[in-house]
PDB file of C-alpha atoms in Angstrom:
ATOM      1  CA  MET J   1      57.037-129.931  62.630  1.00  0.00           C
ATOM      2  CA  LYS J   2      55.509-128.827  59.325  1.00  0.00           C
ATOM      3  CA  ASN J   3      58.054-127.540  56.807  1.00  0.00           C
ATOM      4  CA  LEU J   4      57.850-125.711  53.494  1.00  0.00           C
ATOM      5  CA  ILE J   5      60.801-126.089  51.140  1.00  0.00           C
ATOM      6  CA  THR J   6      60.917-123.747  48.154  1.00  0.00           C
ATOM      7  CA  GLY J   7      62.956-125.129  45.269  1.00  0.00           C
ATOM      8  CA  GLY J   8      62.741-128.560  46.871  1.00  0.00           C
ATOM      9  CA  ALA J   9      63.177-130.474  43.614  1.00  0.00           C
ATOM     10  CA  GLY J  10      66.687-129.102  43.222  1.00  0.00           C
ATOM     11  CA  PHE J  11      69.987-130.622  44.257  1.00  0.00           C
ATOM     12  CA  ILE J  12      70.140-129.303  47.822  1.00  0.00           C
ATOM     13  CA  GLY J  13      66.376-129.286  48.335  1.00  0.00           C
ATOM     14  CA  SER J  14      65.948-132.977  47.525  1.00  0.00           C
ATOM     15  CA  HIS J  15      68.589-133.959  50.078  1.00  0.00           C
ATOM     16  CA  LEU J  16      66.971-131.702  52.672  1.00  0.00           C
ATOM     17  CA  ILE J  17      63.581-133.333  52.054  1.00  0.00           C
ATOM     18  CA  LYS J  18      65.114-136.766  52.630  1.00  0.00           C
ATOM     19  CA  LYS J  19      66.669-135.619  55.899  1.00  0.00           C
ATOM     20  CA  LEU J  20      63.465-134.050  57.257  1.00  0.00           C
ATOM     21  CA  LEU J  21      61.297-137.021  56.291  1.00  0.00           C
ATOM     22  CA  ASN J  22      63.796-139.364  57.932  1.00  0.00           C
ATOM     23  CA  ASP J  23      63.431-137.209  61.053  1.00  0.00           C
ATOM     24  CA  LYS J  24      59.644-137.853  60.929  1.00  0.00           C
ATOM     25  CA  GLN J  25      58.754-134.278  59.972  1.00  0.00           C
ATOM     26  CA  LYS J  26      56.119-133.166  57.483  1.00  0.00           C
ATOM     27  CA  VAL J  27      57.289-131.525  54.278  1.00  0.00           C
ATOM     28  CA  ILE J  28      55.561-129.421  51.643  1.00  0.00           C
ATOM     29  CA  CYS J  29      57.743-128.933  48.578  1.00  0.00           C
ATOM     30  CA  ILE J  30      57.099-126.268  45.954  1.00  0.00           C
ATOM     31  CA  ASP J  31      59.020-126.019  42.693  1.00  0.00           C
ATOM     32  CA  ASN J  32      58.308-125.096  39.088  1.00  0.00           C
ATOM     33  CA  PHE J  33      61.005-127.411  37.681  1.00  0.00           C
ATOM     34  CA  SER J  34      62.823-124.537  35.965  1.00  0.00           C
ATOM     35  CA  THR J  35      66.098-126.030  37.178  1.00  0.00           C
ATOM     36  CA  GLY J  36      64.969-128.734  39.609  1.00  0.00           C
ATOM     37  CA  SER J  37      63.885-132.197  38.502  1.00  0.00           C
ATOM     38  CA  GLU J  38      60.885-134.337  39.321  1.00  0.00           C
ATOM     39  CA  LYS J  39      63.268-137.316  39.341  1.00  0.00           C
ATOM     40  CA  ASN J  40      64.880-135.905  42.480  1.00  0.00           C
ATOM     41  CA  ILE J  41      61.659-136.067  44.480  1.00  0.00           C
ATOM     42  CA  GLU J  42      59.518-138.818  42.874  1.00  0.00           C
ATOM     43  CA  LYS J  43      60.644-141.316  45.515  1.00  0.00           C
ATOM     44  CA  PHE J  44      58.926-139.169  48.164  1.00  0.00           C
ATOM     45  CA  PHE J  45      55.492-139.120  46.497  1.00  0.00           C
ATOM     46  CA  SER J  46      54.331-142.264  48.310  1.00  0.00           C
ATOM     47  CA  ASN J  47      55.277-140.836  51.724  1.00  0.00           C
ATOM     48  CA  PRO J  48      52.149-139.551  53.527  1.00  0.00           C
ATOM     49  CA  SER J  49      54.258-136.877  55.237  1.00  0.00           C
ATOM     50  CA  PHE J  50      55.229-135.342  51.879  1.00  0.00           C
ATOM     51  CA  LYS J  51      53.227-133.086  49.586  1.00  0.00           C
ATOM     52  CA  PHE J  52      54.296-131.443  46.346  1.00  0.00           C
ATOM     53  CA  PHE J  53      52.807-128.434  44.590  1.00  0.00           C
ATOM     54  CA  LYS J  54      54.043-127.044  41.291  1.00  0.00           C
ATOM     55  CA  GLN J  55      54.472-123.362  42.048  1.00  0.00           C
ATOM     56  CA  ASP J  56      56.262-120.311  40.700  1.00  0.00           C
ATOM     57  CA  ILE J  57      57.905-118.681  43.715  1.00  0.00           C
ATOM     58  CA  THR J  58      57.224-115.193  42.350  1.00  0.00           C
ATOM     59  CA  LYS J  59      53.457-115.823  42.467  1.00  0.00           C
ATOM     60  CA  SER J  60      51.577-115.667  45.758  1.00  0.00           C
ATOM     61  CA  PHE J  61      51.057-118.887  47.722  1.00  0.00           C
ATOM     62  CA  ASP J  62      49.666-119.853  51.101  1.00  0.00           C
ATOM     63  CA  TYR J  63      50.627-122.885  53.171  1.00  0.00           C
ATOM     64  CA  GLU J  64      50.330-122.986  56.933  1.00  0.00           C
ATOM     65  CA  VAL J  65      53.743-124.120  58.146  1.00  0.00           C
ATOM     66  CA  GLN J  66      56.101-123.629  61.079  1.00  0.00           C
ATOM     67  CA  GLN J  67      59.417-123.605  59.222  1.00  0.00           C
ATOM     68  CA  ILE J  68      60.317-122.345  55.748  1.00  0.00           C
ATOM     69  CA  TRP J  69      63.510-123.376  53.986  1.00  0.00           C
ATOM     70  CA  HIS J  70      63.868-120.889  51.128  1.00  0.00           C
ATOM     71  CA  LEU J  71      66.082-122.454  48.463  1.00  0.00           C
ATOM     72  CA  ALA J  72      64.268-121.441  45.268  1.00  0.00           C
ATOM     73  CA  CYS J  73      66.593-119.730  42.772  1.00  0.00           C
ATOM     74  CA  PRO J  74      68.714-120.971  39.865  1.00  0.00           C
ATOM     75  CA  ALA J  75      72.205-121.314  41.326  1.00  0.00           C
ATOM     76  CA  SER J  76      74.313-122.061  38.256  1.00  0.00           C
ATOM     77  CA  PRO J  77      75.458-119.235  35.945  1.00  0.00           C
ATOM     78  CA  LYS J  78      74.340-121.380  33.009  1.00  0.00           C
ATOM     79  CA  TYR J  79      70.740-120.975  34.187  1.00  0.00           C
ATOM     80  CA  TYR J  80      70.585-117.650  35.986  1.00  0.00           C
ATOM     81  CA  LEU J  81      72.235-115.853  33.056  1.00  0.00           C
ATOM     82  CA  LYS J  82      69.598-117.130  30.626  1.00  0.00           C
ATOM     83  CA  ASN J  83      67.071-114.709  32.070  1.00  0.00           C
ATOM     84  CA  PRO J  84      68.778-112.273  34.451  1.00  0.00           C
ATOM     85  CA  ILE J  85      65.639-110.185  34.953  1.00  0.00           C
ATOM     86  CA  LYS J  86      63.728-113.272  36.049  1.00  0.00           C
ATOM     87  CA  THR J  87      66.608-114.196  38.362  1.00  0.00           C
ATOM     88  CA  SER J  88      66.409-110.785  40.023  1.00  0.00           C
ATOM     89  CA  ASN J  89      62.636-111.173  40.291  1.00  0.00           C
ATOM     90  CA  ILE J  90      63.012-114.578  41.963  1.00  0.00           C
ATOM     91  CA  ASN J  91      65.500-113.197  44.466  1.00  0.00           C
ATOM     92  CA  PHE J  92      63.381-110.214  45.456  1.00  0.00           C
ATOM     93  CA  ASN J  93      59.728-111.092  44.909  1.00  0.00           C
ATOM     94  CA  GLY J  94      60.195-114.774  45.673  1.00  0.00           C
ATOM     95  CA  THR J  95      61.825-113.887  48.976  1.00  0.00           C
ATOM     96  CA  LEU J  96      59.156-111.257  49.655  1.00  0.00           C
ATOM     97  CA  ASN J  97      56.451-113.909  49.249  1.00  0.00           C
ATOM     98  CA  VAL J  98      58.266-116.232  51.632  1.00  0.00           C
ATOM     99  CA  LEU J  99      58.642-113.500  54.251  1.00  0.00           C
ATOM    100  CA  GLU J 100      54.982-112.490  53.981  1.00  0.00           C
ATOM    101  CA  LEU J 101      54.010-116.116  54.581  1.00  0.00           C
ATOM    102  CA  ALA J 102      56.357-116.287  57.578  1.00  0.00           C
ATOM    103  CA  LYS J 103      54.780-113.133  58.995  1.00  0.00           C
ATOM    104  CA  LYS J 104      51.277-114.554  58.569  1.00  0.00           C
ATOM    105  CA  TYR J 105      52.006-117.819  60.396  1.00  0.00           C
ATOM    106  CA  ASN J 106      54.915-116.714  62.615  1.00  0.00           C
ATOM    107  CA  ALA J 107      57.141-119.275  60.903  1.00  0.00           C
ATOM    108  CA  LYS J 108      60.912-119.505  61.109  1.00  0.00           C
ATOM    109  CA  VAL J 109      62.758-118.877  57.843  1.00  0.00           C
ATOM    110  CA  LEU J 110      66.111-120.234  56.692  1.00  0.00           C
ATOM    111  CA  PHE J 111      67.253-118.419  53.565  1.00  0.00           C
ATOM    112  CA  THR J 112      70.003-120.029  51.505  1.00  0.00           C
ATOM    113  CA  SER J 113      72.226-117.187  50.417  1.00  0.00           C
ATOM    114  CA  SER J 114      75.498-117.749  48.605  1.00  0.00           C
ATOM    115  CA  SER J 115      79.236-117.177  48.702  1.00  0.00           C
ATOM    116  CA  GLU J 116      78.552-115.170  45.528  1.00  0.00           C
ATOM    117  CA  ILE J 117      77.653-112.225  47.776  1.00  0.00           C
ATOM    118  CA  TYR J 118      81.402-111.825  48.425  1.00  0.00           C
ATOM    119  CA  GLY J 119      82.058-111.349  44.690  1.00  0.00           C
ATOM    120  CA  ASP J 120      85.665-111.656  43.509  1.00  0.00           C
ATOM    121  CA  PRO J 121      87.041-111.268  47.040  1.00  0.00           C
ATOM    122  CA  LEU J 122      89.995-109.118  48.000  1.00  0.00           C
ATOM    123  CA  LYS J 123      90.168-110.987  51.316  1.00  0.00           C
ATOM    124  CA  CYS J 124      90.754-114.699  51.758  1.00  0.00           C
ATOM    125  CA  PRO J 125      89.390-116.634  53.480  1.00  0.00           C
ATOM    126  CA  GLN J 126      86.069-114.783  53.626  1.00  0.00           C
ATOM    127  CA  ASP J 127      84.406-114.290  57.001  1.00  0.00           C
ATOM    128  CA  GLU J 128      80.849-113.130  57.527  1.00  0.00           C
ATOM    129  CA  ASN J 129      81.923-109.558  58.307  1.00  0.00           C
ATOM    130  CA  TYR J 130      83.575-109.123  54.901  1.00  0.00           C
ATOM    131  CA  LYS J 131      81.406-106.801  52.812  1.00  0.00           C
ATOM    132  CA  GLY J 132      82.485-108.247  49.479  1.00  0.00           C
ATOM    133  CA  SER J 133      83.945-106.967  46.213  1.00  0.00           C
ATOM    134  CA  LEU J 134      81.227-107.035  43.566  1.00  0.00           C
ATOM    135  CA  ASN J 135      80.452-105.512  40.221  1.00  0.00           C
ATOM    136  CA  PRO J 136      76.820-104.356  40.598  1.00  0.00           C
ATOM    137  CA  THR J 137      76.386-103.940  36.829  1.00  0.00           C
ATOM    138  CA  GLY J 138      78.107-107.139  35.693  1.00  0.00           C
ATOM    139  CA  ILE J 139      76.426-110.116  34.074  1.00  0.00           C
ATOM    140  CA  ARG J 140      76.498-112.110  37.347  1.00  0.00           C
ATOM    141  CA  SER J 141      74.984-109.326  39.435  1.00  0.00           C
ATOM    142  CA  CYS J 142      71.415-110.589  38.931  1.00  0.00           C
ATOM    143  CA  TYR J 143      72.400-113.486  41.175  1.00  0.00           C
ATOM    144  CA  SER J 144      75.044-112.020  43.497  1.00  0.00           C
ATOM    145  CA  GLU J 145      73.291-108.697  44.075  1.00  0.00           C
ATOM    146  CA  GLY J 146      69.979-110.566  44.083  1.00  0.00           C
ATOM    147  CA  LYS J 147      71.142-112.647  47.022  1.00  0.00           C
ATOM    148  CA  ARG J 148      72.346-109.501  48.777  1.00  0.00           C
ATOM    149  CA  ILE J 149      68.987-107.731  48.435  1.00  0.00           C
ATOM    150  CA  ALA J 150      67.241-110.897  49.622  1.00  0.00           C
ATOM    151  CA  GLU J 151      69.441-110.857  52.743  1.00  0.00           C
ATOM    152  CA  SER J 152      68.620-107.175  53.259  1.00  0.00           C
ATOM    153  CA  LEU J 153      64.894-107.812  52.849  1.00  0.00           C
ATOM    154  CA  SER J 154      65.049-110.695  55.315  1.00  0.00           C
ATOM    155  CA  PHE J 155      66.692-108.525  57.949  1.00  0.00           C
ATOM    156  CA  ASP J 156      64.119-105.776  57.432  1.00  0.00           C
ATOM    157  CA  TYR J 157      61.378-108.305  58.154  1.00  0.00           C
ATOM    158  CA  MET J 158      63.246-109.478  61.230  1.00  0.00           C
ATOM    159  CA  ARG J 159      63.640-105.920  62.513  1.00  0.00           C
ATOM    160  CA  LEU J 160      60.132-104.695  61.654  1.00  0.00           C
ATOM    161  CA  HIS J 161      58.041-107.852  62.095  1.00  0.00           C
ATOM    162  CA  ASN J 162      60.139-109.937  64.506  1.00  0.00           C
ATOM    163  CA  ILE J 163      60.474-112.813  62.024  1.00  0.00           C
ATOM    164  CA  ASP J 164      62.985-115.479  63.108  1.00  0.00           C
ATOM    165  CA  ILE J 165      65.497-115.388  60.233  1.00  0.00           C
ATOM    166  CA  LYS J 166      68.465-117.688  59.548  1.00  0.00           C
ATOM    167  CA  ILE J 167      70.830-116.971  56.656  1.00  0.00           C
ATOM    168  CA  ALA J 168      73.244-119.580  55.320  1.00  0.00           C
ATOM    169  CA  ARG J 169      75.924-118.351  52.935  1.00  0.00           C
ATOM    170  CA  ILE J 170      76.609-121.537  51.023  1.00  0.00           C
ATOM    171  CA  PHE J 171      79.949-122.195  49.329  1.00  0.00           C
ATOM    172  CA  ASN J 172      80.490-124.690  46.486  1.00  0.00           C
ATOM    173  CA  THR J 173      78.594-127.890  47.239  1.00  0.00           C
ATOM    174  CA  TYR J 174      78.532-131.147  45.289  1.00  0.00           C
ATOM    175  CA  GLY J 175      77.122-134.662  45.471  1.00  0.00           C
ATOM    176  CA  PRO J 176      74.423-136.983  44.093  1.00  0.00           C
ATOM    177  CA  ASN J 177      71.335-135.365  42.491  1.00  0.00           C
ATOM    178  CA  MET J 178      73.379-132.622  40.860  1.00  0.00           C
ATOM    179  CA  ASN J 179      72.077-131.834  37.406  1.00  0.00           C
ATOM    180  CA  GLU J 180      74.704-133.246  35.064  1.00  0.00           C
ATOM    181  CA  LYS J 181      74.037-130.370  32.656  1.00  0.00           C
ATOM    182  CA  ASP J 182      73.913-127.490  35.141  1.00  0.00           C
ATOM    183  CA  GLY J 183      77.202-125.964  34.048  1.00  0.00           C
ATOM    184  CA  ARG J 184      79.060-126.188  37.349  1.00  0.00           C
ATOM    185  CA  VAL J 185      82.585-127.499  37.710  1.00  0.00           C
ATOM    186  CA  ILE J 186      82.177-130.904  39.328  1.00  0.00           C
ATOM    187  CA  SER J 187      79.034-131.953  37.467  1.00  0.00           C
ATOM    188  CA  ASN J 188      80.538-130.768  34.166  1.00  0.00           C
ATOM    189  CA  PHE J 189      83.812-132.572  34.737  1.00  0.00           C
ATOM    190  CA  ILE J 190      82.244-135.853  35.872  1.00  0.00           C
ATOM    191  CA  SER J 191      79.803-135.886  32.945  1.00  0.00           C
ATOM    192  CA  ALA J 192      82.595-135.199  30.468  1.00  0.00           C
ATOM    193  CA  GLY J 193      84.956-137.680  32.095  1.00  0.00           C
ATOM    194  CA  ILE J 194      82.447-140.530  31.973  1.00  0.00           C
ATOM    195  CA  ARG J 195      81.733-139.762  28.303  1.00  0.00           C
ATOM    196  CA  ASN J 196      85.438-139.408  27.437  1.00  0.00           C
ATOM    197  CA  GLU J 197      84.786-135.847  26.341  1.00  0.00           C
ATOM    198  CA  ASN J 198      87.303-133.050  26.888  1.00  0.00           C
ATOM    199  CA  LEU J 199      86.928-131.094  30.127  1.00  0.00           C
ATOM    200  CA  LYS J 200      86.257-127.407  29.509  1.00  0.00           C
ATOM    201  CA  ILE J 201      88.159-125.042  31.800  1.00  0.00           C
ATOM    202  CA  PHE J 202      87.479-121.321  31.726  1.00  0.00           C
ATOM    203  CA  GLY J 203      90.587-119.254  32.401  1.00  0.00           C
ATOM    204  CA  ASP J 204      93.949-120.806  33.270  1.00  0.00           C
ATOM    205  CA  GLY J 205      92.424-123.252  35.778  1.00  0.00           C
ATOM    206  CA  ASN J 206      94.479-121.886  38.661  1.00  0.00           C
ATOM    207  CA  GLN J 207      91.455-120.282  40.310  1.00  0.00           C
ATOM    208  CA  THR J 208      90.394-122.121  43.459  1.00  0.00           C
ATOM    209  CA  ARG J 209      87.140-123.269  45.024  1.00  0.00           C
ATOM    210  CA  SER J 210      86.370-124.919  48.357  1.00  0.00           C
ATOM    211  CA  PHE J 211      84.169-127.962  47.868  1.00  0.00           C
ATOM    212  CA  CYS J 212      81.699-129.172  50.492  1.00  0.00           C
ATOM    213  CA  TYR J 213      79.929-132.527  50.228  1.00  0.00           C
ATOM    214  CA  ILE J 214      76.124-132.366  50.315  1.00  0.00           C
ATOM    215  CA  ASP J 215      75.650-134.480  53.466  1.00  0.00           C
ATOM    216  CA  ASP J 216      77.858-132.102  55.426  1.00  0.00           C
ATOM    217  CA  LEU J 217      75.952-129.085  54.134  1.00  0.00           C
ATOM    218  CA  ILE J 218      72.558-130.576  55.058  1.00  0.00           C
ATOM    219  CA  GLU J 219      73.793-131.203  58.582  1.00  0.00           C
ATOM    220  CA  GLY J 220      74.867-127.558  58.795  1.00  0.00           C
ATOM    221  CA  LEU J 221      71.521-126.274  57.508  1.00  0.00           C
ATOM    222  CA  VAL J 222      69.564-128.356  60.015  1.00  0.00           C
ATOM    223  CA  LYS J 223      71.776-127.215  62.884  1.00  0.00           C
ATOM    224  CA  LEU J 224      71.360-123.597  61.807  1.00  0.00           C
ATOM    225  CA  MET J 225      67.566-123.862  61.679  1.00  0.00           C
ATOM    226  CA  LYS J 226      67.530-125.363  65.175  1.00  0.00           C
ATOM    227  CA  SER J 227      69.796-122.639  66.559  1.00  0.00           C
ATOM    228  CA  SER J 228      68.869-119.280  68.048  1.00  0.00           C
ATOM    229  CA  TYR J 229      71.422-117.500  65.844  1.00  0.00           C
ATOM    230  CA  ASN J 230      70.122-114.806  63.487  1.00  0.00           C
ATOM    231  CA  ASN J 231      73.128-113.346  61.668  1.00  0.00           C
ATOM    232  CA  PRO J 232      74.554-114.724  58.396  1.00  0.00           C
ATOM    233  CA  ILE J 233      76.764-117.768  58.712  1.00  0.00           C
ATOM    234  CA  ASN J 234      79.162-119.376  56.222  1.00  0.00           C
ATOM    235  CA  LEU J 235      78.670-123.053  55.364  1.00  0.00           C
ATOM    236  CA  GLY J 236      81.447-124.594  53.320  1.00  0.00           C
ATOM    237  CA  ASN J 237      84.574-126.725  53.665  1.00  0.00           C
ATOM    238  CA  PRO J 238      87.743-124.619  53.907  1.00  0.00           C
ATOM    239  CA  LYS J 239      89.949-127.724  54.168  1.00  0.00           C
ATOM    240  CA  GLU J 240      88.885-128.859  50.703  1.00  0.00           C
ATOM    241  CA  GLU J 241      90.132-125.918  48.600  1.00  0.00           C
ATOM    242  CA  TYR J 242      91.563-126.920  45.226  1.00  0.00           C
ATOM    243  CA  GLN J 243      92.598-125.399  41.949  1.00  0.00           C
ATOM    244  CA  ILE J 244      90.214-126.164  39.119  1.00  0.00           C
ATOM    245  CA  ASN J 245      93.059-127.858  37.237  1.00  0.00           C
ATOM    246  CA  ASP J 246      93.624-130.254  40.134  1.00  0.00           C
ATOM    247  CA  ILE J 247      89.928-131.146  40.375  1.00  0.00           C
ATOM    248  CA  ALA J 248      89.898-131.833  36.630  1.00  0.00           C
ATOM    249  CA  ASP J 249      92.932-134.124  36.903  1.00  0.00           C
ATOM    250  CA  LEU J 250      91.423-135.967  39.865  1.00  0.00           C
ATOM    251  CA  ILE J 251      88.114-136.568  38.085  1.00  0.00           C
ATOM    252  CA  ILE J 252      89.873-137.734  34.907  1.00  0.00           C
ATOM    253  CA  SER J 253      91.762-140.236  37.033  1.00  0.00           C
ATOM    254  CA  LYS J 254      88.737-141.423  38.995  1.00  0.00           C
ATOM    255  CA  THR J 255      86.574-141.885  35.881  1.00  0.00           C
ATOM    256  CA  LYS J 256      89.484-143.592  34.065  1.00  0.00           C
ATOM    257  CA  SER J 257      88.798-141.210  31.235  1.00  0.00           C
ATOM    258  CA  MET J 258      90.700-140.513  28.030  1.00  0.00           C
ATOM    259  CA  ALA J 259      89.541-136.883  28.233  1.00  0.00           C
ATOM    260  CA  LYS J 260      91.888-133.926  28.011  1.00  0.00           C
ATOM    261  CA  LYS J 261      91.639-130.443  29.515  1.00  0.00           C
ATOM    262  CA  ILE J 262      90.861-127.645  27.088  1.00  0.00           C
ATOM    263  CA  TYR J 263      90.894-123.973  27.974  1.00  0.00           C
ATOM    264  CA  TYR J 264      88.504-121.124  27.161  1.00  0.00           C
ATOM    265  CA  PRO J 265      88.505-117.416  28.075  1.00  0.00           C
ATOM    266  CA  ILE J 266      87.399-116.826  31.640  1.00  0.00           C
ATOM    267  CA  SER J 267      83.881-115.494  32.129  1.00  0.00           C
ATOM    268  CA  GLU J 268      83.232-111.973  33.408  1.00  0.00           C
ATOM    269  CA  ASP J 269      83.546-111.444  37.184  1.00  0.00           C
ATOM    270  CA  ASP J 270      84.477-115.088  37.817  1.00  0.00           C
ATOM    271  CA  PRO J 271      86.154-115.181  41.268  1.00  0.00           C
ATOM    272  CA  LYS J 272      89.812-116.191  41.346  1.00  0.00           C
ATOM    273  CA  LYS J 273      89.728-117.576  44.869  1.00  0.00           C
ATOM    274  CA  ARG J 274      86.939-118.513  47.222  1.00  0.00           C
ATOM    275  CA  GLN J 275      87.363-120.080  50.643  1.00  0.00           C
ATOM    276  CA  PRO J 276      85.076-119.769  53.668  1.00  0.00           C
ATOM    277  CA  LEU J 277      86.094-118.977  57.197  1.00  0.00           C
ATOM    278  CA  ILE J 278      83.745-121.130  59.268  1.00  0.00           C
ATOM    279  CA  ASP J 279      84.795-120.293  62.820  1.00  0.00           C
ATOM    280  CA  ARG J 280      81.287-118.994  63.488  1.00  0.00           C
ATOM    281  CA  ALA J 281      79.685-122.280  62.392  1.00  0.00           C
ATOM    282  CA  ASN J 282      82.262-124.249  64.387  1.00  0.00           C
ATOM    283  CA  LYS J 283      81.623-122.278  67.558  1.00  0.00           C
ATOM    284  CA  LEU J 284      77.882-121.635  67.421  1.00  0.00           C
ATOM    285  CA  LEU J 285      76.597-124.725  65.617  1.00  0.00           C
ATOM    286  CA  LYS J 286      79.319-127.225  66.500  1.00  0.00           C
ATOM    287  CA  TRP J 287      79.456-127.932  62.782  1.00  0.00           C
ATOM    288  CA  TYR J 288      82.543-129.414  61.159  1.00  0.00           C
ATOM    289  CA  PRO J 289      82.349-130.780  57.582  1.00  0.00           C
ATOM    290  CA  SER J 290      84.020-134.170  57.527  1.00  0.00           C
ATOM    291  CA  THR J 291      83.777-135.599  53.990  1.00  0.00           C
ATOM    292  CA  GLY J 292      87.000-135.363  52.016  1.00  0.00           C
ATOM    293  CA  ILE J 293      87.109-134.727  48.290  1.00  0.00           C
ATOM    294  CA  ASN J 294      88.174-138.277  47.404  1.00  0.00           C
ATOM    295  CA  GLU J 295      85.288-139.902  49.252  1.00  0.00           C
ATOM    296  CA  GLY J 296      82.780-137.289  48.114  1.00  0.00           C
ATOM    297  CA  LEU J 297      83.774-137.583  44.468  1.00  0.00           C
ATOM    298  CA  ASP J 298      83.512-141.370  44.627  1.00  0.00           C
ATOM    299  CA  PHE J 299      79.910-141.102  45.852  1.00  0.00           C
ATOM    300  CA  THR J 300      79.097-138.497  43.218  1.00  0.00           C
ATOM    301  CA  ILE J 301      80.693-140.379  40.310  1.00  0.00           C
ATOM    302  CA  GLU J 302      78.850-143.546  41.340  1.00  0.00           C
ATOM    303  CA  HIS J 303      75.557-141.632  41.202  1.00  0.00           C
ATOM    304  CA  PHE J 304      76.324-140.158  37.784  1.00  0.00           C
ATOM    305  CA  LYS J 305      77.134-143.617  36.424  1.00  0.00           C
ATOM    306  CA  LYS J 306      73.798-144.942  37.710  1.00  0.00           C
ATOM    307  CA  ILE J 307      71.851-142.352  35.737  1.00  0.00           C
ATOM    308  CA  ASN J 308      73.351-143.787  32.558  1.00  0.00           C
ATOM    309  CA  LEU J 309      75.355-140.854  31.295  1.00  0.00           C
TER     310      LEU J 309
END
């Protein structure tokens, strides 16, 4: 099987590449390193089944493949808010380019959407039928509404051109290869904890997130691509929902840090609670995330220490 992974030098993409290569598949990775890192993929360069091309997803490209894993888009507010117009462009035109390629070669597409499409939800946990509660003119809308239009575009291609589309709505994921400076909760807290720097919490810290370990997510993505299912599906770990304050305390303890928690005003449209309902993934994919937060954080902290923070 010949695969194209857009955004393959990123956190999730690099783990997906490892999985596919271990399964003896061929992988083409494209990335422009706007948020991904060459360090994440350099170990694959010597593998004859792997090829890398530096590519802007919004520019046209042509690779003959059978499966496309479309991951390319900055996923952290720290990055997607730097250039919101570019973020919107990536979500629409980047996805359009992927879908045109899929149409040309009759390739399957797995698009990694996001729990952000549910906004600041009025319903918890969120199932795939929930339409969301979003601010379409807010500062985060370039990403959240961008993911929604990319889903819409994907379904139009499925309806009009019979493209085999899979859509994964990914909830908070963590693990090795996270960018220690990407601005997300776990990477921020671990980096600060190791350095004995105060942990920055936005809001009162009582907002919750459900945290899924990367190995579990990759298993879910692979199962989804192999399935015949074509409607959106949540991938996250509802059993691992924690308040931000509790995650901060746990990471301070695990890193044996002298750091303290300091509080800042909450950012606009930041969700207060986010937890996936994954009955659909359980039933249709036989997917059950199994890595608990203690084990997952240990693996992640060990990785961060190895990169000499």
